Coordinates of C-alpha atoms and ligand atoms in Angstrom, one line a residue:
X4 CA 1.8 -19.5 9.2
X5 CA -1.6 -20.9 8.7
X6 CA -4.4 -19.4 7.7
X7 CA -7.5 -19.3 10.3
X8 CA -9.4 -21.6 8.1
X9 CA -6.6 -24.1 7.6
X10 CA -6.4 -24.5 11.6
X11 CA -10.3 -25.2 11.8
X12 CA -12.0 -28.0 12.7
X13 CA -15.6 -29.3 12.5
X14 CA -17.3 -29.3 15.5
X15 CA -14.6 -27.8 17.3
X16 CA -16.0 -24.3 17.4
X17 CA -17.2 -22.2 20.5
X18 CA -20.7 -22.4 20.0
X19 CA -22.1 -20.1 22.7
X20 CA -25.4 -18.6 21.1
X21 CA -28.5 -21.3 22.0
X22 CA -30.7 -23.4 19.9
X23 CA -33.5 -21.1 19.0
X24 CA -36.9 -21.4 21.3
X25 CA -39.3 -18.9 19.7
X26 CA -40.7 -19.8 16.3
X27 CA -38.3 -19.0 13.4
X28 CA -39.1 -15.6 11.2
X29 CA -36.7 -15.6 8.5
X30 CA -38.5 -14.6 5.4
X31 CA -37.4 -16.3 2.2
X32 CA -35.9 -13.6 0.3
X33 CA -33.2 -13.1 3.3
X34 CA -32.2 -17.2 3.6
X35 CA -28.9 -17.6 2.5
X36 CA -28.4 -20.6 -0.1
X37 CA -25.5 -22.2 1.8
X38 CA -24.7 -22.7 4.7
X39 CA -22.2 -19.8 6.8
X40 CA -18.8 -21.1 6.7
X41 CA -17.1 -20.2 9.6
X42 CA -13.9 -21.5 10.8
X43 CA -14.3 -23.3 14.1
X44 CA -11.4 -23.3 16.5
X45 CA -11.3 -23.2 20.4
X46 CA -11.2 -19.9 21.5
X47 CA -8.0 -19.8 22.5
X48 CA -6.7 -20.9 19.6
X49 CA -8.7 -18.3 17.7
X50 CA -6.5 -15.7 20.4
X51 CA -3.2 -16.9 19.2
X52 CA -4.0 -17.2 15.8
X53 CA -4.8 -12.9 16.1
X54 CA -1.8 -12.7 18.1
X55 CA 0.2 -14.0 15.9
X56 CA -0.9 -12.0 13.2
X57 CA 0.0 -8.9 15.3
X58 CA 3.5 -10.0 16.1
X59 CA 3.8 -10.4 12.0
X60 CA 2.6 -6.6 12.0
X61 CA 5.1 -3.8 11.9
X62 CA 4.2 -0.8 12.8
X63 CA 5.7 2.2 14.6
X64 CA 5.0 0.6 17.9
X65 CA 7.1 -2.2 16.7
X66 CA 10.4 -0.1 16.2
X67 CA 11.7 2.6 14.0
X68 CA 9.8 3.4 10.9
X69 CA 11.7 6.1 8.6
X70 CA 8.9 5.8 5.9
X71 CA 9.8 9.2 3.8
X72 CA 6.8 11.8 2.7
X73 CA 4.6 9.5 5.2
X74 CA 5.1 11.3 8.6
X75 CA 5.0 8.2 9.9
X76 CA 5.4 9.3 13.7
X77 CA 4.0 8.3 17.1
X78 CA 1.0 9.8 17.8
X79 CA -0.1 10.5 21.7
X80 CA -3.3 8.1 22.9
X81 CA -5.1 10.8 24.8
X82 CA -5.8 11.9 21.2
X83 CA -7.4 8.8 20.7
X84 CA -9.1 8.6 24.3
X85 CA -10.6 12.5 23.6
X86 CA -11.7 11.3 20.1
X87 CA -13.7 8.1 21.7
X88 CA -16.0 10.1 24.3
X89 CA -19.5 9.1 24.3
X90 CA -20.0 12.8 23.3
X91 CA -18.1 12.7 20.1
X92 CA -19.1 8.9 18.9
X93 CA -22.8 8.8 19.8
X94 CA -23.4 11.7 17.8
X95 CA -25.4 12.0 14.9
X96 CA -24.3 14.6 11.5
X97 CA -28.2 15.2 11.0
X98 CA -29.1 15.9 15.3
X99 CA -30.4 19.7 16.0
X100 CA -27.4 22.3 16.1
X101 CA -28.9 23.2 19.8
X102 CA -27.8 19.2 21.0
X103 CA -24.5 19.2 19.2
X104 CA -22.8 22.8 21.0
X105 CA -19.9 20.8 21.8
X106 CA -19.1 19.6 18.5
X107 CA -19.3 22.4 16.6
X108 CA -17.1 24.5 19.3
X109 CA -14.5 21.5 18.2
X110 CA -15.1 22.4 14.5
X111 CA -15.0 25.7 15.2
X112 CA -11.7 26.1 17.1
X113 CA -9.4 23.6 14.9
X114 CA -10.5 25.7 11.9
X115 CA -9.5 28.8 13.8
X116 CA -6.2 27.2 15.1
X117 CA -5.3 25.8 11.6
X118 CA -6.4 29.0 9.6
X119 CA -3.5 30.5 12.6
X120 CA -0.8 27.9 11.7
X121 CA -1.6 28.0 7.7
X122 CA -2.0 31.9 7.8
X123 CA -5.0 31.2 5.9
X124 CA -8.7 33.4 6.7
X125 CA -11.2 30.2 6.5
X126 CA -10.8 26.0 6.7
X127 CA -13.3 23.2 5.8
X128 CA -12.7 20.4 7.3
X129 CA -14.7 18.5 4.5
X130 CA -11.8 16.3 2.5
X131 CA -11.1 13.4 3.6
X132 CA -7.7 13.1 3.0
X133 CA -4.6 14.9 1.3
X134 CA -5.1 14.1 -2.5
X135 CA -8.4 14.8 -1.7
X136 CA -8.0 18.3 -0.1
X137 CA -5.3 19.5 -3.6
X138 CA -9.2 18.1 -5.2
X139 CA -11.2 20.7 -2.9
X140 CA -8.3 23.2 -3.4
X141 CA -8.5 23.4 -7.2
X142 CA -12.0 23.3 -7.4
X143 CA -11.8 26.4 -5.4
X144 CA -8.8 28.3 -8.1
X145 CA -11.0 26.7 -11.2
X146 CA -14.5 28.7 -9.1
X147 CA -13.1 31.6 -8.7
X148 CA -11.4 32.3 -12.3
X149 CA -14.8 31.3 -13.9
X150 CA -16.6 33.8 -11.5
X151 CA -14.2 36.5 -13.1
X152 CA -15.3 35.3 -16.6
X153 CA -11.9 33.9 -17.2
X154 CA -12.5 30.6 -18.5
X155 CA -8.3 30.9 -20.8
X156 CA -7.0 29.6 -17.2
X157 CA -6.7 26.3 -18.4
X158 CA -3.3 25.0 -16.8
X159 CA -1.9 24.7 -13.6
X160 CA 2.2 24.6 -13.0
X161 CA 3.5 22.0 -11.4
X162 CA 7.1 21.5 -10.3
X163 CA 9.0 17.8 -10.6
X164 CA 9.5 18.0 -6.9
X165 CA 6.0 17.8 -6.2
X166 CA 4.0 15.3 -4.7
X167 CA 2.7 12.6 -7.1
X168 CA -0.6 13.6 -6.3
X169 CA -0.4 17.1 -7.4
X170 CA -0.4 16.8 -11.1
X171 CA -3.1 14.1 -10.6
X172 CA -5.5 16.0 -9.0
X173 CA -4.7 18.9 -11.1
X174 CA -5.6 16.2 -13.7
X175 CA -8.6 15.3 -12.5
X176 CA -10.0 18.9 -11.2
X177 CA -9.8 19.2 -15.4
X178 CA -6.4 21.1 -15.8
X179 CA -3.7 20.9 -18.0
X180 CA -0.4 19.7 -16.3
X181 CA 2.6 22.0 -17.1
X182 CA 5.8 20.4 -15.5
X183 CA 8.6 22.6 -14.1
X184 CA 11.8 20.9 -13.5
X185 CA 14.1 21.7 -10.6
X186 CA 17.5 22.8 -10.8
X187 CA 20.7 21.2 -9.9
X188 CA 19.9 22.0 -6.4
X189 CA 16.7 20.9 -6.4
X190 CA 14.5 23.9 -6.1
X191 CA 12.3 25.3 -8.7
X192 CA 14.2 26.4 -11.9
X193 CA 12.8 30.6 -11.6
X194 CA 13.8 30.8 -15.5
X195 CA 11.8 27.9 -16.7
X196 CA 8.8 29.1 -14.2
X197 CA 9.1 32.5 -15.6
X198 CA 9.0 31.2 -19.4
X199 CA 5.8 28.5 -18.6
X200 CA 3.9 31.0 -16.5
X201 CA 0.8 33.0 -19.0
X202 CA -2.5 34.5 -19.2
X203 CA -3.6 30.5 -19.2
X204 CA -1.7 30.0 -16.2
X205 CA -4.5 28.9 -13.7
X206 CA -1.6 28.7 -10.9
X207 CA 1.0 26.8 -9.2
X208 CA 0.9 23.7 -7.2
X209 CA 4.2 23.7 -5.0
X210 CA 5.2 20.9 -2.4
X211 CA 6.9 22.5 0.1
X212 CA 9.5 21.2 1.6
X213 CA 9.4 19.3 -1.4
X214 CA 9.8 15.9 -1.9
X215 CA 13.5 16.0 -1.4
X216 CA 13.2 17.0 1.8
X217 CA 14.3 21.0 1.2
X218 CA 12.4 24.1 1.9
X219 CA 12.4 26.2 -1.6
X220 CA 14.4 29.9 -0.6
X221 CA 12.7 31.3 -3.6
X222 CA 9.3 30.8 -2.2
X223 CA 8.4 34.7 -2.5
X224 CA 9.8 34.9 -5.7
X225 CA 7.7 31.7 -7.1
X226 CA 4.2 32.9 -5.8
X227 CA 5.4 36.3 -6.9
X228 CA 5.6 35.4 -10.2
X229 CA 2.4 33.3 -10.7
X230 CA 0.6 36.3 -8.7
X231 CA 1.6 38.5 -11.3
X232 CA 0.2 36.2 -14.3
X233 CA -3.0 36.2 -12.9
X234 CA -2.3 32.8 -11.7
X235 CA -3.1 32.0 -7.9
X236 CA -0.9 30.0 -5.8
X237 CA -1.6 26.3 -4.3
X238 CA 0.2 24.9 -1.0
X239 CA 0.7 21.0 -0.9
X240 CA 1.0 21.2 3.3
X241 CA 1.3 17.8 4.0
X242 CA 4.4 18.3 4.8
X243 CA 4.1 20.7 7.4
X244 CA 5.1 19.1 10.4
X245 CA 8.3 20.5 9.0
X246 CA 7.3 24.2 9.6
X247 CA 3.8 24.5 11.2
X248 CA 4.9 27.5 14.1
X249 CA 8.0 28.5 12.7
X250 CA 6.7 29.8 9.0
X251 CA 3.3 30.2 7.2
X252 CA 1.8 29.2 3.7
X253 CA -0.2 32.1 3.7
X254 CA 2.8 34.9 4.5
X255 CA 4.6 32.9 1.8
X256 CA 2.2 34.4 -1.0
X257 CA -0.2 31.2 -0.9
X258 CA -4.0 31.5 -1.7
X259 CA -4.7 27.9 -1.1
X260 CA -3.4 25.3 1.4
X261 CA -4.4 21.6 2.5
X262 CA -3.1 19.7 5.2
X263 CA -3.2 16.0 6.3
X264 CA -4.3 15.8 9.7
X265 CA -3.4 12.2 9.2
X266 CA 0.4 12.8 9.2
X267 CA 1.0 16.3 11.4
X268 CA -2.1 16.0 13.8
X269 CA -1.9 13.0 15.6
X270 CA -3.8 10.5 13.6
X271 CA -1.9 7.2 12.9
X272 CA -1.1 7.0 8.9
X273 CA -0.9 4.1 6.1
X274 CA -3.2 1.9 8.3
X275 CA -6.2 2.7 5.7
X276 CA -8.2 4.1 8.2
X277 CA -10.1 7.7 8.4
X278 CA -8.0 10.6 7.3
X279 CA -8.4 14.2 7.0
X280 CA -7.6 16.6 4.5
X281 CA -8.7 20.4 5.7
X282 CA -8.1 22.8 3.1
X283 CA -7.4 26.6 3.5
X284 CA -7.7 29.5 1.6
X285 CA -7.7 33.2 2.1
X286 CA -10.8 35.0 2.5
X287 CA -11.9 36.1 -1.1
X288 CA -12.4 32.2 -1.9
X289 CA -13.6 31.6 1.4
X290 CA -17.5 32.0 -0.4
X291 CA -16.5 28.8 -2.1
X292 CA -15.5 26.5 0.7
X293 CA -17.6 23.0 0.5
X294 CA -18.6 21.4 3.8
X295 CA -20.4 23.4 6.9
X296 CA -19.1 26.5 8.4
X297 CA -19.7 27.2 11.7
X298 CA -21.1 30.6 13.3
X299 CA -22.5 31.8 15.9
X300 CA -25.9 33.6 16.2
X301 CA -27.2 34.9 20.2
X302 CA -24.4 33.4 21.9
X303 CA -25.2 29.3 19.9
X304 CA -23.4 28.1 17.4
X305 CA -25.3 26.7 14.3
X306 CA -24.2 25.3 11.0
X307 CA -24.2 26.8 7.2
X308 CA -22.9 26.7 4.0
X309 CA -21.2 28.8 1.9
X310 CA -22.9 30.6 -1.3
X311 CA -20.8 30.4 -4.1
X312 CA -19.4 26.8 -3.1
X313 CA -18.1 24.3 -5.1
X314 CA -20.8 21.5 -4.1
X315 CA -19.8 19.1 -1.3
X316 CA -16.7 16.8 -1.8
X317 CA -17.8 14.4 1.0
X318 CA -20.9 13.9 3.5
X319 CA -21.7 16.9 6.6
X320 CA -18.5 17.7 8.3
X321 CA -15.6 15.5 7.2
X322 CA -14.5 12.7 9.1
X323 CA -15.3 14.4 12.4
X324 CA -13.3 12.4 15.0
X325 CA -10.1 13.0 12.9
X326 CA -10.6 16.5 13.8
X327 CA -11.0 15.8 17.9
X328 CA -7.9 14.0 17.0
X329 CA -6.0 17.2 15.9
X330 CA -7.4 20.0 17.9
X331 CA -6.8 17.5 21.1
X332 CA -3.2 17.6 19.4
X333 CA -2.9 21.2 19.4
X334 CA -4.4 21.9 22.6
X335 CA -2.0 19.9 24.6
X336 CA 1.4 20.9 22.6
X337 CA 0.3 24.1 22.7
X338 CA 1.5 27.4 21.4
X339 CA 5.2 26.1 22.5
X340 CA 4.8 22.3 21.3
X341 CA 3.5 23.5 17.4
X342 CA 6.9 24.8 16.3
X343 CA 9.2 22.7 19.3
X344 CA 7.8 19.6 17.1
X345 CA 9.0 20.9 13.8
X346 CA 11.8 22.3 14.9
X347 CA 13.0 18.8 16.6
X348 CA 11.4 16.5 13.1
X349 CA 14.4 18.7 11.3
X350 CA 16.9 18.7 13.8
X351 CA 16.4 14.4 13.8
X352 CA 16.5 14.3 10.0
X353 CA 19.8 16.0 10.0
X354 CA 21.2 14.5 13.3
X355 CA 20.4 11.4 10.9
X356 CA 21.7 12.4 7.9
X357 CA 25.0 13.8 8.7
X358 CA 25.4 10.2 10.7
X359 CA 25.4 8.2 7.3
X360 CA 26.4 10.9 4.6
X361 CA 30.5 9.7 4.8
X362 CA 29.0 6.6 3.3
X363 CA 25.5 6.9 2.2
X364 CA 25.6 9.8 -1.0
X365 CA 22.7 12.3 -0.5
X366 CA 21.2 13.3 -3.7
X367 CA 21.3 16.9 -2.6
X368 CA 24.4 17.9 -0.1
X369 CA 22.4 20.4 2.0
X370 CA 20.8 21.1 4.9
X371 CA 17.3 19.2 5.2
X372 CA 14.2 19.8 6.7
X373 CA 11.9 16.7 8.0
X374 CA 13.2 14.2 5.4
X375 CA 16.5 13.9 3.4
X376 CA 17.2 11.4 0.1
X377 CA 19.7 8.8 -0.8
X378 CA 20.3 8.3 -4.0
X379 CA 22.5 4.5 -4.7
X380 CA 23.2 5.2 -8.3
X381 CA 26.7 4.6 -8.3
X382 CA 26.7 2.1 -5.5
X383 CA 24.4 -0.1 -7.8
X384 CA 26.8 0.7 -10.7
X385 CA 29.7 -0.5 -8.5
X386 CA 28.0 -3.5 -7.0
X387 CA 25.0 -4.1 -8.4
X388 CA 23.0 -4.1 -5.1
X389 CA 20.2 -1.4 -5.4
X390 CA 17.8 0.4 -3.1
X391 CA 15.8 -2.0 -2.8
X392 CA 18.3 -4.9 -1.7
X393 CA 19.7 -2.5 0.7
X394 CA 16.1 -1.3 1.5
X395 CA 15.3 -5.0 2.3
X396 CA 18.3 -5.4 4.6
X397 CA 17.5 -2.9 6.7
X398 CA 14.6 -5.3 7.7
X399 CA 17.2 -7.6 9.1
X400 CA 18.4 -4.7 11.3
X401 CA 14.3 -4.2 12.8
X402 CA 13.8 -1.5 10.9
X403 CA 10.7 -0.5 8.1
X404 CA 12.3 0.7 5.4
X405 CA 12.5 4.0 4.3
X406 CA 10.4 5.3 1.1
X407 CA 12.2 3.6 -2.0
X408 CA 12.5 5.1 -5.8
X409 CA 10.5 8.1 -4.9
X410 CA 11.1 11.4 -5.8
X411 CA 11.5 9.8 -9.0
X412 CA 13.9 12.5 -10.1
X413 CA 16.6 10.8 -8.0
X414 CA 17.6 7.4 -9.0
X415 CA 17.8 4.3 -6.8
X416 CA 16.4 6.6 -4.1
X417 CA 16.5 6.0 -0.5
X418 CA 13.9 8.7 1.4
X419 CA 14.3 9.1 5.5
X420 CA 11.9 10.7 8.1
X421 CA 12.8 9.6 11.0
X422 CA 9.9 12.3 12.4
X423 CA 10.4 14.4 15.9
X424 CA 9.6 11.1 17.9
X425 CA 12.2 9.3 18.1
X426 CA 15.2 9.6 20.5
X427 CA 18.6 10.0 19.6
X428 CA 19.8 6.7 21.2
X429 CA 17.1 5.1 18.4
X430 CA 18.6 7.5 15.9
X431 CA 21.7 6.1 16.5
X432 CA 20.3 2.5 16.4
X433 CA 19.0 3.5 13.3
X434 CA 22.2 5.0 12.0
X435 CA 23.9 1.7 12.7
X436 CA 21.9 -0.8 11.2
X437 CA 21.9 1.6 8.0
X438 CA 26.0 1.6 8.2
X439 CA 26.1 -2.1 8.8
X440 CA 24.0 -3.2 5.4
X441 CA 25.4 -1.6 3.7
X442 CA 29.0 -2.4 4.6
X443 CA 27.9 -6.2 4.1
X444 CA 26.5 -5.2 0.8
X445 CA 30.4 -4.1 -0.4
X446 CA 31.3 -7.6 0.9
X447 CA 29.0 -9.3 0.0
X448 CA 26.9 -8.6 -2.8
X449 CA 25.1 -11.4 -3.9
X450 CA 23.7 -11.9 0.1
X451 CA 22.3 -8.5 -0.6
X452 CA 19.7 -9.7 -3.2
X453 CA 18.1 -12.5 -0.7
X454 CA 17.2 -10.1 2.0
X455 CA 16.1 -10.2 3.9
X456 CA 16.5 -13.1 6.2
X457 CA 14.9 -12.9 8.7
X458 CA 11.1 -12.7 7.9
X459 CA 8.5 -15.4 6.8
X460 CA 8.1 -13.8 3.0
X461 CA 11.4 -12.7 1.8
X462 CA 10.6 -11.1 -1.7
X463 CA 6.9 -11.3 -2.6
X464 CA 5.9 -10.1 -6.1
X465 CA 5.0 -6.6 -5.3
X466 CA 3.2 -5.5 -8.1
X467 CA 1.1 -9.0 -7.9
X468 CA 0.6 -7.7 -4.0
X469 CA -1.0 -4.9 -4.8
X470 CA -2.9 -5.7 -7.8
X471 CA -4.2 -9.0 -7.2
X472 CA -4.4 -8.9 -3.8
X473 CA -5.7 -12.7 -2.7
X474 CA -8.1 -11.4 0.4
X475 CA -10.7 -13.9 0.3
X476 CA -10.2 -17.8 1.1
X477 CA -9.9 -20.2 -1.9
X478 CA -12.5 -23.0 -0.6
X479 CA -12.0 -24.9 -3.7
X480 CA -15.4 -24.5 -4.6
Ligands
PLP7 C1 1.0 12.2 1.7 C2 1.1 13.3 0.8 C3 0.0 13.7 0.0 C4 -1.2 12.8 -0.2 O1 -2.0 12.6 1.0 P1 -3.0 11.5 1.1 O2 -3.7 11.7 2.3 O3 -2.3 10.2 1.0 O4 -4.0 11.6 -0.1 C5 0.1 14.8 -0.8 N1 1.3 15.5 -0.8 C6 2.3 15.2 0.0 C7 3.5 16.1 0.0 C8 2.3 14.1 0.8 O5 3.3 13.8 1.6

């Protein structure tokens, strides 16, 4: 495909602003030195050339995209229509609390609807997104020790099933990481938490469902035992579209949550575009919330901040219209919808996975929540096609592939979320396509390596992608 440049013409561009007729008032300091170099194309062909670009774009209105720990599911446009009133968009963060009512009544009632799904006592709405909320959420542990005088809390427990994100921002709130590794089953190993947990134990940082997809029955036990260190107890939630209505971080023994209103609450994901990361904690760290809290003084509502807080971790409120997003969510699921969602995300991940498990080994034989893992080990020792051949087959079949070589503690790992949107006859689709690579990868092996076929890159360099990404035009110049 060409590039919009490569298509463009001199003098063949749709010049529809006229020659100036007022004298010209460009001061020097703002001339440019050259010349704006724009392509010029017809408009039309500057509409095919976008289209085009779209049809290349696959996305989950383009088909089925199973992309595991991403949530990637199908979110309702009245969220989007709610989120773009005039009322929410012409708005300004610094306008007079007595012109922005309506806003802050949306801040107000998500944070009381997701301190009711959490079982948390206060939410900001501040982070902007998950690794940014664990951020928010350790500040807040790292506060509160320090306002005790206990400055040995140095370390924070973190399991292998976690989240890559966890130890990071554990990392970069200035913790020590202590790993915990899982046992056979893949749940926290109690006997290696109970001989790493101490009086420098700042607390525990636990993923759950972790990131293989299973919901930890020794969740009491776990926060029990970091409770009684002195350590206090850290939800990674953004995997809650799993549980939200049917269990609750904060009955689980949880101090601290975050959620990511970008996966669960109807805000399309892995775009790059606004996300949200509320975090929420119970009420003796409430006084060191960032961000605004609302309350309401003679019957108007009017913003504050907390005392004790931890300093702001982004501008005013958060990204606002995220929030419209969510609570526009929530409101029209309703009490019902909340746990109907999770409970139908789990019952499609295991609809799925008993659909490929006579061929495709799962790394943990067990019932799943929202997301279950493959693991190709010995199908790469038998054939020498790996997850990622197969992962790139599955292209061919009008798929996205699912999450590949994460959780790292399964090898050649194939992770599926097929989230609570799709239907079973897609399931099924699905379920086919993943039966028929890899039937053709017995056969034929060496096929597997080129897919896939049907695509305009087949196998770009990855790494290079991502690293050196080429987003500017090369003029030569
Ligand atoms: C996606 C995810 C995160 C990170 O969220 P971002 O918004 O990408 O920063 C953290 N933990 C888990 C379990 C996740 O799935």
């Amino acid at each position: 495909m060409k590039l919009i440049f490569e298509r463009s013409m001199p003098g063949r561009g749709t010049a529809y602003v006229p020659d100036l007729d007022v004298p010209e008032a460009a001061p020097d300091f703002a001339q440019r030195e050259r010349k704006l170099r724009l392509p010029e194309l017809p408009e039309v062909q500057v509409d095919r050339h976008y289209t085009e670009l779209a049809k290349e774009t696959r996305g989950v209105n383009g088909g089925f995209y199973p992309l595991g720990s991403c949530t990637m599911k199908y979110n309702p446009a009245a969220a989007e229509a709610v989120a773009a009133l005039p009322g929410f968009t012409e708005v300004h963060p610094l306008q007079e609390d007595a012109t922005v009512q309506g806003c802050l009544e949306v801040m107000q009632l998500a944070e009381k609807y997701l301190a009711e799904i959490t079982g948390m006592d206060a939410i900001t709405l501040q982070p902007a997104a998950g690794a940014h909320g664990e951020f928010t959420g350790l500040l807040l542990i790292k506060a509160w020790h320090r306002s005790r005088g206990d400055t040995a809390r140095t370390k924070i427990l973190v399991p292998d099933s976690a989240h890559g994100t966890n130890p990071a921002s554990a990392a970069m709130a200035g913790f020590e990481v202590v790993n915990i590794p899982s046992d056979p089953n893949g749940y926290v190993d109690l006997k290696e938490l109970s001989q790493r947990v101490g009086p420098d134990t700042a607390g525990l940082m636990l993923t759950n469902p972790n990131t293989v997809g299973l919901f930890d029955p020794n969740i009491s036990e776990i926060t029990r035992i970091v409770h009684e260190a002195g350590g206090l107890n850290y939800y990674d939630g953004a995997n809650l579209n799993a549980i939200m209505g049917i269990v609750r971080p904060g009955d689980m023994g949880f101090d601290v949550v975050h959620l990511n209103l970008h996966k669960t609450f109807a805000t399309p994901h892995g775009g790059g575009g606004p996300g949200s990361g509320p975090v929420g904690c119970k009420a003796f760290l409430s006084g060191f919330l960032p961000g605004i809290r609302v309350e309401e003084k003679d019957g108007k509502r009017c913003r504050s901040e907390a005392e004790a807080r931890v300093g702001d971790v982004r501008s005013f409120g958060g990204n606002f219209n995220v929030v419209v997003k969510a609570l526009t969510y929530i409101l029209s699921i309703g009490r019902e919808g909340v746990p109907a969602t999770a409970a139908n995300a789990v019952l499609n991940a295991n609809y799925l996975m008993h659909r490929l498990k006579d061929i495709y080994p799962m790394a943990f034989d067990t019932t799943c929540m929202h997301e279950f893992v493959i693991t190709l080990e010995h199908f790469k020792e038998e054939t020498g096609v790996s997850a990622l051949d197969i992962a790139k087959g599955l292209i061919d079949y009008g798929m996205h592939p699912p999450t590949m070589y994460f959780p790292l503690i399964v090898h050649e790992a194939l992770m599926v979320e097929p989230t609570e949107t799709e239907t079973k006859e897609t399931l099924d689709e699905a379920a086919e396509g993943f039966l028929a690579v890899l039937q053709e990868a017995r056969e034929h092996p060496e096929e597997a390596h080129l897919r896939p076929l049907t695509t305009r890159i087949r196998r770009p360099d990855e790494v290079k992608a991502a690293r050196k990404p080429v987003i500017r035009y090369d003029f030569g110049d």
